[in-house]
Short mmCIF file of N, CA and C in Angstrom, two decimals:
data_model
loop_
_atom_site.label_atom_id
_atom_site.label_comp_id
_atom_site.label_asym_id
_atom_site.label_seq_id
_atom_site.Cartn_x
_atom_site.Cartn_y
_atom_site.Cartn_z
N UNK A 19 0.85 -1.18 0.00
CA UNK A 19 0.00 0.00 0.00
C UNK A 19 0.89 1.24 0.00
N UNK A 20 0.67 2.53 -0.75
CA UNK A 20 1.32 3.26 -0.61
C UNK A 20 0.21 4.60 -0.43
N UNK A 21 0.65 5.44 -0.02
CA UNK A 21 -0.37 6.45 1.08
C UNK A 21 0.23 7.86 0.84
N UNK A 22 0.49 8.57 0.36
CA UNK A 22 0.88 10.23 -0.03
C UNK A 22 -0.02 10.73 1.28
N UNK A 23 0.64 11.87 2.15
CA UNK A 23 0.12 12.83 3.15
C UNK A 23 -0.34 14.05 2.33
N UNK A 24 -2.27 14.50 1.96
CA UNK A 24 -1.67 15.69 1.83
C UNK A 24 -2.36 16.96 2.27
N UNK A 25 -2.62 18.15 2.62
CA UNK A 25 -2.65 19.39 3.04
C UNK A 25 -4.53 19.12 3.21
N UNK A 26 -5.11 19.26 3.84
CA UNK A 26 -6.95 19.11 4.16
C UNK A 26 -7.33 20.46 3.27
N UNK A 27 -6.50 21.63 3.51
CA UNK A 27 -6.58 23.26 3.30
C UNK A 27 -6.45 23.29 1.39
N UNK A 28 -4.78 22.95 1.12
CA UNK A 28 -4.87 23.13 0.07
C UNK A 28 -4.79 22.03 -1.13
N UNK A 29 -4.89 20.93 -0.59
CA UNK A 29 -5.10 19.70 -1.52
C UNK A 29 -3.24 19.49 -2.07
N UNK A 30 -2.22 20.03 -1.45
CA UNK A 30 -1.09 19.86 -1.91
C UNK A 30 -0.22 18.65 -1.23
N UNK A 31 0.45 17.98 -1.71
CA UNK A 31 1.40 16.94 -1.08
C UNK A 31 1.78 17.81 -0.13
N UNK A 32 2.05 17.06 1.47
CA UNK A 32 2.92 17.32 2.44
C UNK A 32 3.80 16.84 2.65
N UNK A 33 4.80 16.69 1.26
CA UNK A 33 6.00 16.05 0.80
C UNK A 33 6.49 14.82 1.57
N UNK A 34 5.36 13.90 2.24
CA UNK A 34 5.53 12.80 2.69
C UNK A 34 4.84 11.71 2.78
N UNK A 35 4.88 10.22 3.11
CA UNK A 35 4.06 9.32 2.78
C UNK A 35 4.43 7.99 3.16
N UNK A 36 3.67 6.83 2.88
CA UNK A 36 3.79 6.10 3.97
C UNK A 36 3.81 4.72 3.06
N UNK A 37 5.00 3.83 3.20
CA UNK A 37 4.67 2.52 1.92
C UNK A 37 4.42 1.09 3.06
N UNK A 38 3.48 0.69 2.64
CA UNK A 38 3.62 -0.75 3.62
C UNK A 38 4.05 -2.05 2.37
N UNK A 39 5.54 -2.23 3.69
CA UNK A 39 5.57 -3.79 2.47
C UNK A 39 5.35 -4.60 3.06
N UNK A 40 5.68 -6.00 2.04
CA UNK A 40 4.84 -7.20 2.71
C UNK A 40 5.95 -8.17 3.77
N UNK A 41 7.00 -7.73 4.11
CA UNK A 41 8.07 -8.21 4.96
C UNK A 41 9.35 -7.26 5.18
N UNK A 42 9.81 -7.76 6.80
CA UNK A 42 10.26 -6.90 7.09
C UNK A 42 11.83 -6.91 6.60
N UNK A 43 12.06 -7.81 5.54
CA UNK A 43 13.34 -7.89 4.56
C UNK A 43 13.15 -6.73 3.69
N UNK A 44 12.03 -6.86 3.01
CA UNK A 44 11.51 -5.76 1.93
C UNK A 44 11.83 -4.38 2.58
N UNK A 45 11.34 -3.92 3.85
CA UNK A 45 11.49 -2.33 4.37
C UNK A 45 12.95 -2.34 4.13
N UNK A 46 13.45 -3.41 5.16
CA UNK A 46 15.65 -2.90 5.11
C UNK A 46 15.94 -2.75 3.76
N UNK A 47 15.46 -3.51 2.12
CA UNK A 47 16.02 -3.41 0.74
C UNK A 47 15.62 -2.17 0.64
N UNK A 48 14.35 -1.56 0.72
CA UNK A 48 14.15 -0.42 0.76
C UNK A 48 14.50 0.94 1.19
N UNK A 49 15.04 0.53 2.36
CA UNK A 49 15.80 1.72 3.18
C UNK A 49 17.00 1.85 2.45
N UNK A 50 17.25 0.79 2.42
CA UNK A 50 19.04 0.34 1.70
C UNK A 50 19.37 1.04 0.69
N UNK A 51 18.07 0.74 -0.30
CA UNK A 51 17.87 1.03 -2.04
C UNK A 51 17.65 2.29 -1.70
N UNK A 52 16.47 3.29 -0.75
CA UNK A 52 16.10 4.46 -1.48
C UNK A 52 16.34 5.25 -0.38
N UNK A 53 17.10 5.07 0.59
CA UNK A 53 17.13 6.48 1.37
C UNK A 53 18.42 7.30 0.96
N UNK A 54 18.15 8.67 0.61
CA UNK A 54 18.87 9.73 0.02
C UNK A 54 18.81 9.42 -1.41
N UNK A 55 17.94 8.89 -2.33
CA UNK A 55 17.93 8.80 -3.23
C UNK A 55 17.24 10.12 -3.93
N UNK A 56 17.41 10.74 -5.08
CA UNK A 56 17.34 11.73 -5.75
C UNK A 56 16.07 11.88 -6.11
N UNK A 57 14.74 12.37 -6.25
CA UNK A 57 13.43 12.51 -6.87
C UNK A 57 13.64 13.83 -7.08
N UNK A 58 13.17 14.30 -8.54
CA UNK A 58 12.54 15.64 -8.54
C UNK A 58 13.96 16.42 -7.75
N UNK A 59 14.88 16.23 -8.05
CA UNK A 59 15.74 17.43 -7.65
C UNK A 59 16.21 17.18 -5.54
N UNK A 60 15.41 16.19 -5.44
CA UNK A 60 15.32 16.40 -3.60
C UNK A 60 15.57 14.98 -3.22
N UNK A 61 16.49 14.86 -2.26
CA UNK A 61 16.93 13.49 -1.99
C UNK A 61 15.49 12.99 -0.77
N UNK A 62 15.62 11.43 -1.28
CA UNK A 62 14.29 10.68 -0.02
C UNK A 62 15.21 10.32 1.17
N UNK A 63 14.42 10.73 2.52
CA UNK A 63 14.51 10.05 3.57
C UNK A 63 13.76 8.87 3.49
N UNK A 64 14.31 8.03 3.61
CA UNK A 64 13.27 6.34 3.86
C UNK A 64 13.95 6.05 5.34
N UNK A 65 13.26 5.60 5.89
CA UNK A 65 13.22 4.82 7.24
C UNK A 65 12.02 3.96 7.66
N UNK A 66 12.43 2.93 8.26
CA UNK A 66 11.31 2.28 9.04
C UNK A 66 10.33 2.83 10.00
N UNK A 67 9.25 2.68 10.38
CA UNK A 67 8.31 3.11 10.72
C UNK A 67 7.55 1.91 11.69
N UNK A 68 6.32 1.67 12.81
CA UNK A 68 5.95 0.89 13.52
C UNK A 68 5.06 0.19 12.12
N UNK A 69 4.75 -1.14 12.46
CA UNK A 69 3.70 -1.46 11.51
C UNK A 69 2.25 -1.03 11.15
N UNK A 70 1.59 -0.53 10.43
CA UNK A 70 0.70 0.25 10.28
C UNK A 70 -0.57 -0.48 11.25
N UNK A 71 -1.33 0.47 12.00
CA UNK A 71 -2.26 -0.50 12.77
C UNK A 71 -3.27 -1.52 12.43
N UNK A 72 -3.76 -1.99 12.74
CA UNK A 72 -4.88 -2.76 13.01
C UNK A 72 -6.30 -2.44 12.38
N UNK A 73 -7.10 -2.29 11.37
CA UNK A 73 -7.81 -2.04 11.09
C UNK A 73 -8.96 -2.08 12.38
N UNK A 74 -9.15 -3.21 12.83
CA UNK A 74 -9.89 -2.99 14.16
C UNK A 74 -9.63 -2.32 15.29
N UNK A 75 -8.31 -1.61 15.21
CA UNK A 75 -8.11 -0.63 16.26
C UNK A 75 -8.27 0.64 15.55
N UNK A 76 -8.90 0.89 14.95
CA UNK A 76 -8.74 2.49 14.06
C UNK A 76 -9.37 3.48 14.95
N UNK A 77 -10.21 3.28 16.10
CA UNK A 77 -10.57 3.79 17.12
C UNK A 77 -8.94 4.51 18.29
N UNK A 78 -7.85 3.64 18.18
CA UNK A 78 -6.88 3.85 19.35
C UNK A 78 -6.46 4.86 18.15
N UNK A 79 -5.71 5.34 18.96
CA UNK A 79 -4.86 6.75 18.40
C UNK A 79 -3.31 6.18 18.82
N UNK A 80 -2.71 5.34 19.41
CA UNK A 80 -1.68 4.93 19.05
C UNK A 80 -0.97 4.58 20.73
N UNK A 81 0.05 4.23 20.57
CA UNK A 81 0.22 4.15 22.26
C UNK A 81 0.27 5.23 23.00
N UNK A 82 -0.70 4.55 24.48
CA UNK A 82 -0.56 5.75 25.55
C UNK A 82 -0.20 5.50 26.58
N UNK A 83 0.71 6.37 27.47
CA UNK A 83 1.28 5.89 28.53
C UNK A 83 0.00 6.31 29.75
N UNK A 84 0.03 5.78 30.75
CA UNK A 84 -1.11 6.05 31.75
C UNK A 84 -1.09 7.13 32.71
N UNK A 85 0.53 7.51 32.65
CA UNK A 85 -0.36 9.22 33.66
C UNK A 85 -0.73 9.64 32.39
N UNK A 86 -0.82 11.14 33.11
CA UNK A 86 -1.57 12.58 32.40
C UNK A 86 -3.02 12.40 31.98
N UNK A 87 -3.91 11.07 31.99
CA UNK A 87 -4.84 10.23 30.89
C UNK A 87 -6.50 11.32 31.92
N UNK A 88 -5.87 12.48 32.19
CA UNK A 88 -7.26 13.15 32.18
C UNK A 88 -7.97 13.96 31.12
N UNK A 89 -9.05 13.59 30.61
CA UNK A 89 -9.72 13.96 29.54
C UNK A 89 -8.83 14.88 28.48
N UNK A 90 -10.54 15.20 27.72
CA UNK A 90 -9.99 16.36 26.98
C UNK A 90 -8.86 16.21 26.16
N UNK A 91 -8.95 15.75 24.82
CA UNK A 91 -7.53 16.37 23.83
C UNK A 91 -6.35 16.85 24.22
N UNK A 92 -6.25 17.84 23.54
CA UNK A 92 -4.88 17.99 23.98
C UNK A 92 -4.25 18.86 25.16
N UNK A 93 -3.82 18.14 26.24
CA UNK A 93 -3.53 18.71 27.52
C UNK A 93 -5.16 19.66 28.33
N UNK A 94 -6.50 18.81 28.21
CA UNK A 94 -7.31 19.23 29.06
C UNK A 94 -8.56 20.32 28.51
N UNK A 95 -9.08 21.06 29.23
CA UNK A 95 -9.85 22.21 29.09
C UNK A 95 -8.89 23.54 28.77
N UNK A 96 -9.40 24.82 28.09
CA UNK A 96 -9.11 25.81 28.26
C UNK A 96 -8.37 26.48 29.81
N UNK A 97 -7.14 26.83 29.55
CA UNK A 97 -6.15 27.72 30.45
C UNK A 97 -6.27 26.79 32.09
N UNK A 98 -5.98 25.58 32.24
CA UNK A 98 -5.65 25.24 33.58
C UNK A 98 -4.59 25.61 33.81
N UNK A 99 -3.90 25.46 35.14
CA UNK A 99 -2.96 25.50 35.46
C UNK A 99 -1.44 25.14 34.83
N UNK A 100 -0.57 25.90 34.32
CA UNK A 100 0.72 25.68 34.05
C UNK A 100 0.35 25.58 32.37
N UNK A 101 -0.99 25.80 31.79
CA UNK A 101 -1.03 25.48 30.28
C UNK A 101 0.06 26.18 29.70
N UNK A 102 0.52 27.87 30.20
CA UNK A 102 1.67 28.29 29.51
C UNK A 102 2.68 27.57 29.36
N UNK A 103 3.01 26.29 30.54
CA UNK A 103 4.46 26.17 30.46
C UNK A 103 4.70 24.61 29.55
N UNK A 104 4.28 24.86 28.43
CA UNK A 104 4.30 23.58 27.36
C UNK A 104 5.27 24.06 26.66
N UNK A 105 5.78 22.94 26.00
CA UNK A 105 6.80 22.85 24.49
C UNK A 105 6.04 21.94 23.60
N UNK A 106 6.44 22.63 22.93
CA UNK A 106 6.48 21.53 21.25
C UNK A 106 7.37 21.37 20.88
N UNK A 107 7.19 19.95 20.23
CA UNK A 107 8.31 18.77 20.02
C UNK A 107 8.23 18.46 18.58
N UNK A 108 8.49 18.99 17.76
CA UNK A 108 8.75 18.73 16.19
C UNK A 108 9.88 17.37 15.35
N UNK A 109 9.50 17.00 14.27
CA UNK A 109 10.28 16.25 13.79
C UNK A 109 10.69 15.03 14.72
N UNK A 110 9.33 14.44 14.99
CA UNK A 110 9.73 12.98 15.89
C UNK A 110 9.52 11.94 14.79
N UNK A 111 10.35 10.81 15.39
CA UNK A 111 10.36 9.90 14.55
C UNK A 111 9.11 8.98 14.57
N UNK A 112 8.61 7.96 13.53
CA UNK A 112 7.42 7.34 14.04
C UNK A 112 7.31 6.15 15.07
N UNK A 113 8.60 5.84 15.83
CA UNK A 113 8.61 4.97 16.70
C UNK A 113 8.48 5.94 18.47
N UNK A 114 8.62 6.87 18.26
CA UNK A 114 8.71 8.06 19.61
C UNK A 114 7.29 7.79 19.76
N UNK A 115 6.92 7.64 21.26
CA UNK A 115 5.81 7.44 22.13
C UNK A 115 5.61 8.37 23.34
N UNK A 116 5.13 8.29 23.97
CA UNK A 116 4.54 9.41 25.27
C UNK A 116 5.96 9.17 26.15
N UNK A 117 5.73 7.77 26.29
CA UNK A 117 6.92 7.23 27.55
C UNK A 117 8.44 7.81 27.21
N UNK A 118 8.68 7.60 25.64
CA UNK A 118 10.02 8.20 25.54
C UNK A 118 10.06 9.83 25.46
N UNK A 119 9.07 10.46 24.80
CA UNK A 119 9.04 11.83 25.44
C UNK A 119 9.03 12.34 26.53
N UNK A 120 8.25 11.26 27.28
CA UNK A 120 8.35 11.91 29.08
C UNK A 120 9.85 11.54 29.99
N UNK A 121 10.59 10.65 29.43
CA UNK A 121 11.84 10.21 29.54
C UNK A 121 13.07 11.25 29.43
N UNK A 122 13.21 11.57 28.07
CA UNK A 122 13.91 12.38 27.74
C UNK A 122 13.85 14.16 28.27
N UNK A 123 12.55 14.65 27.92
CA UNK A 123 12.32 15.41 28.68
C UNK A 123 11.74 15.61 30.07
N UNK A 124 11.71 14.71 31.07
CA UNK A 124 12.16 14.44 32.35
C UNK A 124 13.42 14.88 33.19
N UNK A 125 14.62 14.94 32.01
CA UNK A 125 15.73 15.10 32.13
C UNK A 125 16.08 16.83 32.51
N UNK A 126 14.52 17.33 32.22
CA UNK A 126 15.10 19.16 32.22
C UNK A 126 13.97 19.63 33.47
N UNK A 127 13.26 18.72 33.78
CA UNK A 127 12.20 19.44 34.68
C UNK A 127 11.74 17.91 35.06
N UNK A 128 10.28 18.60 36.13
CA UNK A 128 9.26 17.79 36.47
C UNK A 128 8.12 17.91 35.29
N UNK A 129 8.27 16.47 34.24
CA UNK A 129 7.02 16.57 33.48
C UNK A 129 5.83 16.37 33.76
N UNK A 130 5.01 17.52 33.75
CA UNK A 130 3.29 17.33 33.93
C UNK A 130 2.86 16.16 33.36
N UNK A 131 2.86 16.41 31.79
CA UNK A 131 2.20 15.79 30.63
C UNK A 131 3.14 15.09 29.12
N UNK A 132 3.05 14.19 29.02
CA UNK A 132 4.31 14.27 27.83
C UNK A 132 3.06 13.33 27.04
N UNK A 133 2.95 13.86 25.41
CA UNK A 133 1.94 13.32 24.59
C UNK A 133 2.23 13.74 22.84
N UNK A 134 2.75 12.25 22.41
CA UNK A 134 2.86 12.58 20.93
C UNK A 134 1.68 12.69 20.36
N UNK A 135 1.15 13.31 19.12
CA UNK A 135 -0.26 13.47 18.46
C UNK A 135 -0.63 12.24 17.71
N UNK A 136 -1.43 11.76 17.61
CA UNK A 136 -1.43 10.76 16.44
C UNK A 136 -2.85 10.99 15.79
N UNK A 137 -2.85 11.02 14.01
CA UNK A 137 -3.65 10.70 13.62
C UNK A 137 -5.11 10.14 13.82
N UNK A 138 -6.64 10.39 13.89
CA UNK A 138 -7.22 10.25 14.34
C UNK A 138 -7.84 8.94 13.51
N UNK A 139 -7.55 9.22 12.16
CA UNK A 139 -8.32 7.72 10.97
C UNK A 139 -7.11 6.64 10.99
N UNK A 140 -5.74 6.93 10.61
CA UNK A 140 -4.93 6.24 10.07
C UNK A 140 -3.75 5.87 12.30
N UNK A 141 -4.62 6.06 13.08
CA UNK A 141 -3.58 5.66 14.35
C UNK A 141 -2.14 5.83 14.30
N UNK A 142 -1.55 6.88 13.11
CA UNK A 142 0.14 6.71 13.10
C UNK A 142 -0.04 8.47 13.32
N UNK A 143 1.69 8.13 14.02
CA UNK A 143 1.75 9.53 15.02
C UNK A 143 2.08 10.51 13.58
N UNK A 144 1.22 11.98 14.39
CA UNK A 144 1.81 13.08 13.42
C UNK A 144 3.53 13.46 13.22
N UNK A 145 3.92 12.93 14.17
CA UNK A 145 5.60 13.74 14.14
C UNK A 145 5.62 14.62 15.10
N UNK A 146 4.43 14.85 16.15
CA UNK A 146 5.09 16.01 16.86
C UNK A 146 4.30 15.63 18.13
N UNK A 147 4.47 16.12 19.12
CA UNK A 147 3.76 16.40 20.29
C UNK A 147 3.94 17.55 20.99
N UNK A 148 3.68 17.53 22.63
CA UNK A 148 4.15 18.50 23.62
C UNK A 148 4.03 17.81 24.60
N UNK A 149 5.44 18.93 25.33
CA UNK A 149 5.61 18.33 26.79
C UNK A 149 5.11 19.80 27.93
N UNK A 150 4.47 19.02 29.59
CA UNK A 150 3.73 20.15 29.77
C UNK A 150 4.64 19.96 30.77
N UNK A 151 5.40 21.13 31.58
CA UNK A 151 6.32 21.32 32.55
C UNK A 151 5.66 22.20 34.04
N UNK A 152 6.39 21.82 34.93
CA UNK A 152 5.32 23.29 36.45
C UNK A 152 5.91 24.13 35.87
N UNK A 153 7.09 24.60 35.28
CA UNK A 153 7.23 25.95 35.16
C UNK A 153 7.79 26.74 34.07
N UNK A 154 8.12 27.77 33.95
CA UNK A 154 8.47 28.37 32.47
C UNK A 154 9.96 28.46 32.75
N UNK A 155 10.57 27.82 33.81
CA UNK A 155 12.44 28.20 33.94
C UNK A 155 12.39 26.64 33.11
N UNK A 156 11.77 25.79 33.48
CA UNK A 156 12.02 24.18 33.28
C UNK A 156 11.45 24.44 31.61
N UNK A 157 10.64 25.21 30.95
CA UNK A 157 10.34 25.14 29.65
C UNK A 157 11.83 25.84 28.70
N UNK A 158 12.05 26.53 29.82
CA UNK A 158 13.31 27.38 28.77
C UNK A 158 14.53 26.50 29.02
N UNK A 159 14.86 25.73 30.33
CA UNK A 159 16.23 24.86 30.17
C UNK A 159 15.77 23.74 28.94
N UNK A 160 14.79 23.32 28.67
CA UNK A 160 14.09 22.18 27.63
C UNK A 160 14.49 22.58 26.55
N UNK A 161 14.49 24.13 26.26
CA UNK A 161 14.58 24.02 24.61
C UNK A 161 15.68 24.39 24.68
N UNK A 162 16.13 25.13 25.44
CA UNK A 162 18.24 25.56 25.12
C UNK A 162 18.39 24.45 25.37
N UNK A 163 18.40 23.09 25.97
CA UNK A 163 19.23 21.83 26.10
C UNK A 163 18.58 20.53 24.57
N UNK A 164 17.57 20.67 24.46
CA UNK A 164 16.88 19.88 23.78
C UNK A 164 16.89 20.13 22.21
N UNK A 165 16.23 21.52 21.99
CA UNK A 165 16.45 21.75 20.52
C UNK A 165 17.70 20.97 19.50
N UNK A 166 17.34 20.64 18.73
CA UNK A 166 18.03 20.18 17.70
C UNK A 166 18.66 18.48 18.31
N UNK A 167 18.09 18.19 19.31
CA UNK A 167 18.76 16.96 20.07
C UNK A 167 18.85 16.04 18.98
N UNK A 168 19.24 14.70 19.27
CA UNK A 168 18.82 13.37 18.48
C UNK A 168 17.86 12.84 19.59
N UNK A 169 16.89 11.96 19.05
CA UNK A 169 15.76 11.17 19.30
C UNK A 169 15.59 10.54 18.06
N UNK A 170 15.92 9.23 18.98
CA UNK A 170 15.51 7.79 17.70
C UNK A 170 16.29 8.21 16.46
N UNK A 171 16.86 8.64 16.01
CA UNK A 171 17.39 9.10 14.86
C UNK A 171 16.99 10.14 14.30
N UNK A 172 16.58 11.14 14.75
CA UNK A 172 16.26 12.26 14.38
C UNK A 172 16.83 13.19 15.25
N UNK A 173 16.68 14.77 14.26
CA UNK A 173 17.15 15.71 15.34
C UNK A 173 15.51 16.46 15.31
N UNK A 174 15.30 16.47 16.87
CA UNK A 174 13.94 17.29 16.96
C UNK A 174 13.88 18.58 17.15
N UNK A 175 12.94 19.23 17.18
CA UNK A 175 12.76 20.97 17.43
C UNK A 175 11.71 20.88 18.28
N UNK A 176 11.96 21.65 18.93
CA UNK A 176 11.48 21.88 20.57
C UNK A 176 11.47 23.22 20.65
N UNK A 177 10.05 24.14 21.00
CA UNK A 177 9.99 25.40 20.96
C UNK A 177 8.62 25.62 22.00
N UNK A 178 8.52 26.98 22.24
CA UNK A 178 7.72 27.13 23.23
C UNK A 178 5.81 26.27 22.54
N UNK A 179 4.98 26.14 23.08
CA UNK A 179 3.90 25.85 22.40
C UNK A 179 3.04 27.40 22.74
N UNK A 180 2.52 27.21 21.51
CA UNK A 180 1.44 28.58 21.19
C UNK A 180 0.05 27.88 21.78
N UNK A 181 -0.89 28.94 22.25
CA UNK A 181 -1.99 28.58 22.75
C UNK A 181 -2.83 28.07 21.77
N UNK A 182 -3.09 27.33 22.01
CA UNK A 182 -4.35 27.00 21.06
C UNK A 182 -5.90 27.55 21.15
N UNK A 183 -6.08 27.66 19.57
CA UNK A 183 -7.33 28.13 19.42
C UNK A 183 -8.57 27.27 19.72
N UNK A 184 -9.36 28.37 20.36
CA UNK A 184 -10.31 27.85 20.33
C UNK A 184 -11.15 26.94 18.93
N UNK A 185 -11.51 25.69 19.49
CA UNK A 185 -11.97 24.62 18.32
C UNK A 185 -13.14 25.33 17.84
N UNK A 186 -13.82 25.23 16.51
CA UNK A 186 -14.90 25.93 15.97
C UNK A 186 -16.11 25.02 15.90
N UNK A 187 -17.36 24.58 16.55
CA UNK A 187 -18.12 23.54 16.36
C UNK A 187 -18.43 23.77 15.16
N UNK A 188 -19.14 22.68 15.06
CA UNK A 188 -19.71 22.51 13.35
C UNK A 188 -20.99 22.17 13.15
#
C-alpha cells in the first residue's frame, strides 16, 4: 500500500508518505535502495516506521502511557494550570511514544504531561507532540538543552507551544 500525506486546506502533497511492504526484509532493501535517493531534484529520507495498525483498532490513536490520561484532547480544558508552560516537540520519529518523550524530557524538569499526536483515521503519530512542565524556567532549560537533540534518529525541534485556538463547532 502506498499512502501520499496531503494538506486538508490546500489539496497539496505534504511532501511525505507512507509505503507498507509485505516483509520486514523488503522495508531494510528499501531503506538500503532508497534512502537519500534523488526525486525531482530532492533526496528521499526512507526509514522504518511501527507497523501500520490494526484495522480494528482504528478507534486507538496509538500508544498511551497512563499518567496525564485526564480527559480532553490535547492537555485538558481551556487555560488550567501551568497550560503556559508547554513545548512543542517537532520532527519525531514514528517509533517516539509518550513514555520516551516523558523520559527524555524528564531530564530538564518535572514533566506534567508528555503526549505525541497521532492521527485520528490512520492511528500513526503526526511527528510532533508536547511536553507540559510546572514551570516556564524548566520550559526554557528544555529548549536551550533539547532543541536540535537526536531522538531515535532524528534531530527534533522543541519550541515554546502557542496557545491553542479555540476549536470551531460545526
Amino acid at each position: 500500500m502506498v499512502e501520499v500525506i496531503y494538506d486538508k486546506v490546500t489539496g497539496r502533497s505534504r511532501g511525505f508518505g507512507f509505503v507498507t511492504m509485505s516483509s520486514a526484509s523488503e522495508v531494510e532493501t528499501a531503506e538500503q535502495r532508497f534512502n537519500g535517493y534523488e526525486l525531482d531534484g530532492r533526496p528521499l529520507r526512507v526509514n522504518a516506521g511501527p507497523p501500520p495498525p490494526k484495522r480494528e483498532d482504528s478507534f486507538s490513536r496509538g500508544p498511551r502511557s497512563s499518567f496525564g490520561s485526564s480527559g480532553g484532547g490535547y492537555g485538558g480544558g481551556g487555560g488550567g494550570a501551568g497550560s503556559g508552560n508547554r513545548v512543542y516537540v517537532g520532527n519525531l520519529s514514528w517509533g517516539v511514544d509518550d513514555m520516551a518523550l516523558e523520559s527524555l524530557f524528564g531530564e530538564q524538569g518535572k514533566v506534567v504531561e508528555a503526549r505525541v499526536i497521532y492521527d485520528r483515521d490512520s492511528g500513526r503519530s503526526k511527528g510532533f507532540g508536547f511536553v507540559t512542565y510546572n514551570s516556564a524556567q524548566e520550559v526554557q532549560n528544555a529548549i536551550r538543552t533539547l532543541d536540535g537533540a537526536d531522538l531515535d534518529g532524528r534531530q527534533i525541534r522543541v519550541s515554546e507551544a502557542e496557545a491553542r485556538p479555540p476549536r470551531r463547532q460545526f
